[in-house]
XYZ file of C-alpha atoms in Angstrom:
212
model
C 15.443 -210.030 -200.520
C 15.751 -209.812 -204.324
C 16.238 -212.995 -206.297
C 19.946 -213.714 -206.580
C 21.038 -213.436 -210.208
C 24.715 -213.878 -210.934
C 26.065 -211.004 -213.007
C 28.859 -210.882 -215.557
C 30.993 -207.739 -215.087
C 31.839 -205.900 -218.299
C 32.892 -202.397 -219.382
C 30.889 -201.344 -222.439
C 32.344 -199.092 -225.125
C 29.484 -196.701 -225.927
C 31.397 -194.030 -227.828
C 29.262 -192.997 -230.792
C 26.568 -195.586 -230.084
C 22.869 -194.633 -229.789
C 21.434 -194.984 -226.282
C 17.914 -194.256 -225.047
C 16.883 -192.807 -221.690
C 13.151 -192.912 -220.947
C 12.295 -190.340 -218.298
C 13.171 -186.710 -217.729
C 13.665 -186.238 -213.985
C 16.690 -186.083 -211.693
C 17.339 -189.836 -211.901
C 17.237 -189.712 -215.697
C 19.617 -186.756 -215.639
C 22.192 -188.739 -213.649
C 21.902 -191.644 -216.089
C 22.334 -189.275 -219.030
C 25.418 -187.711 -217.467
C 27.005 -191.141 -217.091
C 26.254 -192.022 -220.709
C 27.535 -188.819 -222.269
C 30.701 -189.082 -220.159
C 31.395 -192.237 -222.169
C 30.657 -190.608 -225.530
C 27.244 -192.186 -226.106
C 24.750 -190.593 -228.497
C 21.861 -190.073 -226.070
C 18.191 -189.579 -226.836
C 15.839 -188.719 -223.971
C 12.138 -189.479 -224.320
C 9.805 -187.878 -221.747
C 6.820 -185.515 -221.733
C 8.700 -183.181 -219.354
C 12.436 -182.904 -218.754
C 14.743 -181.599 -216.046
C 16.105 -178.070 -216.812
C 19.638 -179.470 -216.987
C 18.530 -181.998 -219.615
C 16.827 -179.228 -221.543
C 20.088 -177.252 -221.451
C 22.051 -180.243 -222.752
C 19.555 -180.580 -225.595
C 19.777 -176.857 -226.340
C 23.564 -177.131 -226.653
C 23.282 -180.183 -228.905
C 24.875 -182.647 -226.478
C 21.773 -184.872 -226.413
C 18.457 -185.164 -228.240
C 15.167 -184.783 -226.407
C 11.745 -185.913 -227.605
C 9.074 -184.389 -225.345
C 6.494 -187.140 -225.531
C 5.564 -190.468 -223.977
C 7.537 -193.600 -224.758
C 6.187 -195.434 -227.790
C 6.008 -199.245 -227.506
C 8.785 -200.932 -229.431
C 10.975 -197.880 -230.042
C 13.773 -199.243 -227.876
C 14.645 -201.482 -230.847
C 16.455 -198.569 -232.494
C 19.137 -198.373 -229.791
C 22.099 -200.364 -228.503
C 21.264 -199.779 -224.832
C 18.398 -198.213 -222.872
C 17.667 -196.881 -219.397
C 14.132 -196.654 -218.020
C 14.038 -193.926 -215.382
C 10.405 -192.861 -215.093
C 8.276 -192.792 -211.939
C 5.829 -195.215 -213.580
C 6.743 -198.907 -213.030
C 4.463 -199.936 -215.893
C 6.381 -197.768 -218.366
C 9.711 -199.007 -217.059
C 8.510 -202.582 -217.461
C 7.295 -201.849 -220.988
C 10.762 -200.618 -221.930
C 12.327 -203.742 -220.430
C 9.907 -206.093 -222.205
C 10.508 -204.312 -225.501
C 14.240 -204.585 -224.923
C 13.998 -208.310 -224.305
C 12.126 -208.754 -227.567
C 14.575 -206.584 -229.516
C 17.680 -207.953 -227.714
C 18.572 -204.524 -226.363
C 20.144 -204.240 -222.914
C 17.884 -202.328 -220.512
C 18.413 -200.908 -217.028
C 15.386 -199.829 -214.994
C 16.229 -197.471 -212.153
C 15.526 -199.014 -208.722
C 13.758 -202.028 -210.286
C 16.148 -205.017 -210.542
C 13.389 -207.295 -211.869
C 13.106 -205.058 -214.942
C 16.833 -204.992 -215.700
C 18.935 -206.967 -218.122
C 21.952 -205.106 -216.713
C 22.616 -203.132 -213.541
C 24.796 -200.093 -212.974
C 27.506 -200.130 -210.294
C 28.708 -197.142 -208.327
C 31.774 -195.752 -210.090
C 34.969 -193.989 -209.048
C 37.119 -192.495 -211.834
C 40.641 -191.155 -211.627
C 41.878 -190.469 -215.147
C 41.912 -193.834 -216.975
C 41.424 -195.703 -213.677
C 37.889 -196.877 -213.004
C 36.787 -198.753 -209.899
C 33.225 -200.029 -209.638
C 31.231 -201.279 -206.648
C 28.059 -203.358 -206.907
C 25.838 -205.304 -204.532
C 23.841 -207.338 -207.040
C 20.847 -205.082 -206.590
C 20.566 -205.813 -202.848
C 21.510 -202.322 -201.622
C 22.336 -199.344 -203.859
C 22.983 -197.381 -200.651
C 25.813 -199.730 -199.658
C 27.289 -199.400 -203.158
C 27.326 -195.625 -202.750
C 28.819 -195.851 -199.250
C 31.601 -198.172 -200.425
C 32.256 -195.967 -203.453
C 32.833 -192.982 -201.175
C 35.376 -194.951 -199.161
C 37.210 -196.015 -202.332
C 37.046 -192.452 -203.669
C 38.686 -191.120 -200.518
C 41.568 -193.585 -200.885
C 42.078 -193.320 -204.639
C 43.992 -190.053 -204.952
C 45.698 -188.515 -207.978
C 48.921 -190.317 -207.061
C 47.375 -193.472 -208.487
C 47.126 -191.796 -211.894
C 50.855 -190.987 -211.692
C 51.512 -194.599 -210.696
C 49.509 -195.811 -213.682
C 51.467 -193.516 -215.995
C 54.790 -194.896 -214.751
C 53.613 -198.470 -215.192
C 52.222 -197.792 -218.650
C 55.359 -196.005 -219.840
C 57.625 -198.770 -218.530
C 55.454 -201.439 -220.139
C 55.607 -199.604 -223.481
C 59.403 -199.228 -223.222
C 59.856 -202.930 -222.520
C 57.691 -203.906 -225.479
C 59.468 -201.383 -227.740
C 62.735 -203.112 -226.842
C 61.288 -206.374 -228.137
C 60.888 -207.958 -224.721
C 57.821 -209.555 -223.204
C 56.100 -207.900 -220.275
C 54.745 -211.257 -219.132
C 56.495 -212.942 -216.246
C 57.885 -209.701 -214.815
C 57.199 -209.088 -211.136
C 54.914 -206.079 -211.449
C 53.203 -206.884 -208.161
C 56.445 -206.636 -206.202
C 56.908 -203.169 -207.657
C 53.386 -202.217 -206.627
C 53.983 -203.638 -203.147
C 57.121 -201.523 -202.778
C 56.982 -197.926 -201.583
C 56.374 -196.459 -205.045
C 53.200 -194.730 -203.908
C 54.958 -193.157 -200.936
C 57.663 -191.831 -203.258
C 55.040 -190.416 -205.631
C 53.190 -188.763 -202.741
C 56.503 -187.174 -201.695
C 56.976 -185.818 -205.218
C 59.906 -188.152 -205.926
C 58.682 -189.390 -209.296
C 62.165 -190.173 -210.595
C 62.933 -192.374 -207.604
C 59.590 -194.116 -208.002
C 60.489 -194.911 -211.614
C 63.889 -196.235 -210.508
C 62.193 -198.426 -207.888
C 59.879 -199.842 -210.551
C 62.763 -200.602 -212.916
C 64.769 -202.203 -210.115
C 61.897 -204.511 -209.162
C 61.318 -205.555 -212.766
C 65.011 -206.119 -213.530
C 65.339 -208.504 -210.595
C 62.391 -210.665 -211.691
């Protein structure tokens, strides 16, 4: 069993920020895809890289340096991921990150991580994450698939209705605090949205909030 280390959940804003991925295989590719999805400026350092990573570099989406990691270079980045098949290299990246105060994740090596990556489900602006504290990435993936199956596009419509109503209330100079949003969510709004009755779902939301 890994040593239990309590973790502080946070969503980082990486848009336009330099991030380093050390490694060029399939695991590194998945880490790169997650970073560029959030707008990070990604540099990959590895002697050899996955063809998909090479294609991303060719199109200018990421930068690739085809060489070994150089001790200390993590200091030039805001965040780093070590995804090589060499535990010594991954540990070197982590140790350098600790010295430079750069957050480092080492794939499948919780002891060499200053942050871990949860399994993620995205539906538009909605993001749900699942983590097991490093005990079982497989369980994280299994749970993510269950959440993904439940979290359909109707939840994005629901979010839009809630966001629009919140904006309208604030535009009218009223506070959105103290309103019974949870009663609205516990009503049959989702069923109405699934049936294509968006207008009725909006009316249900407004009725719940006006009675609170």
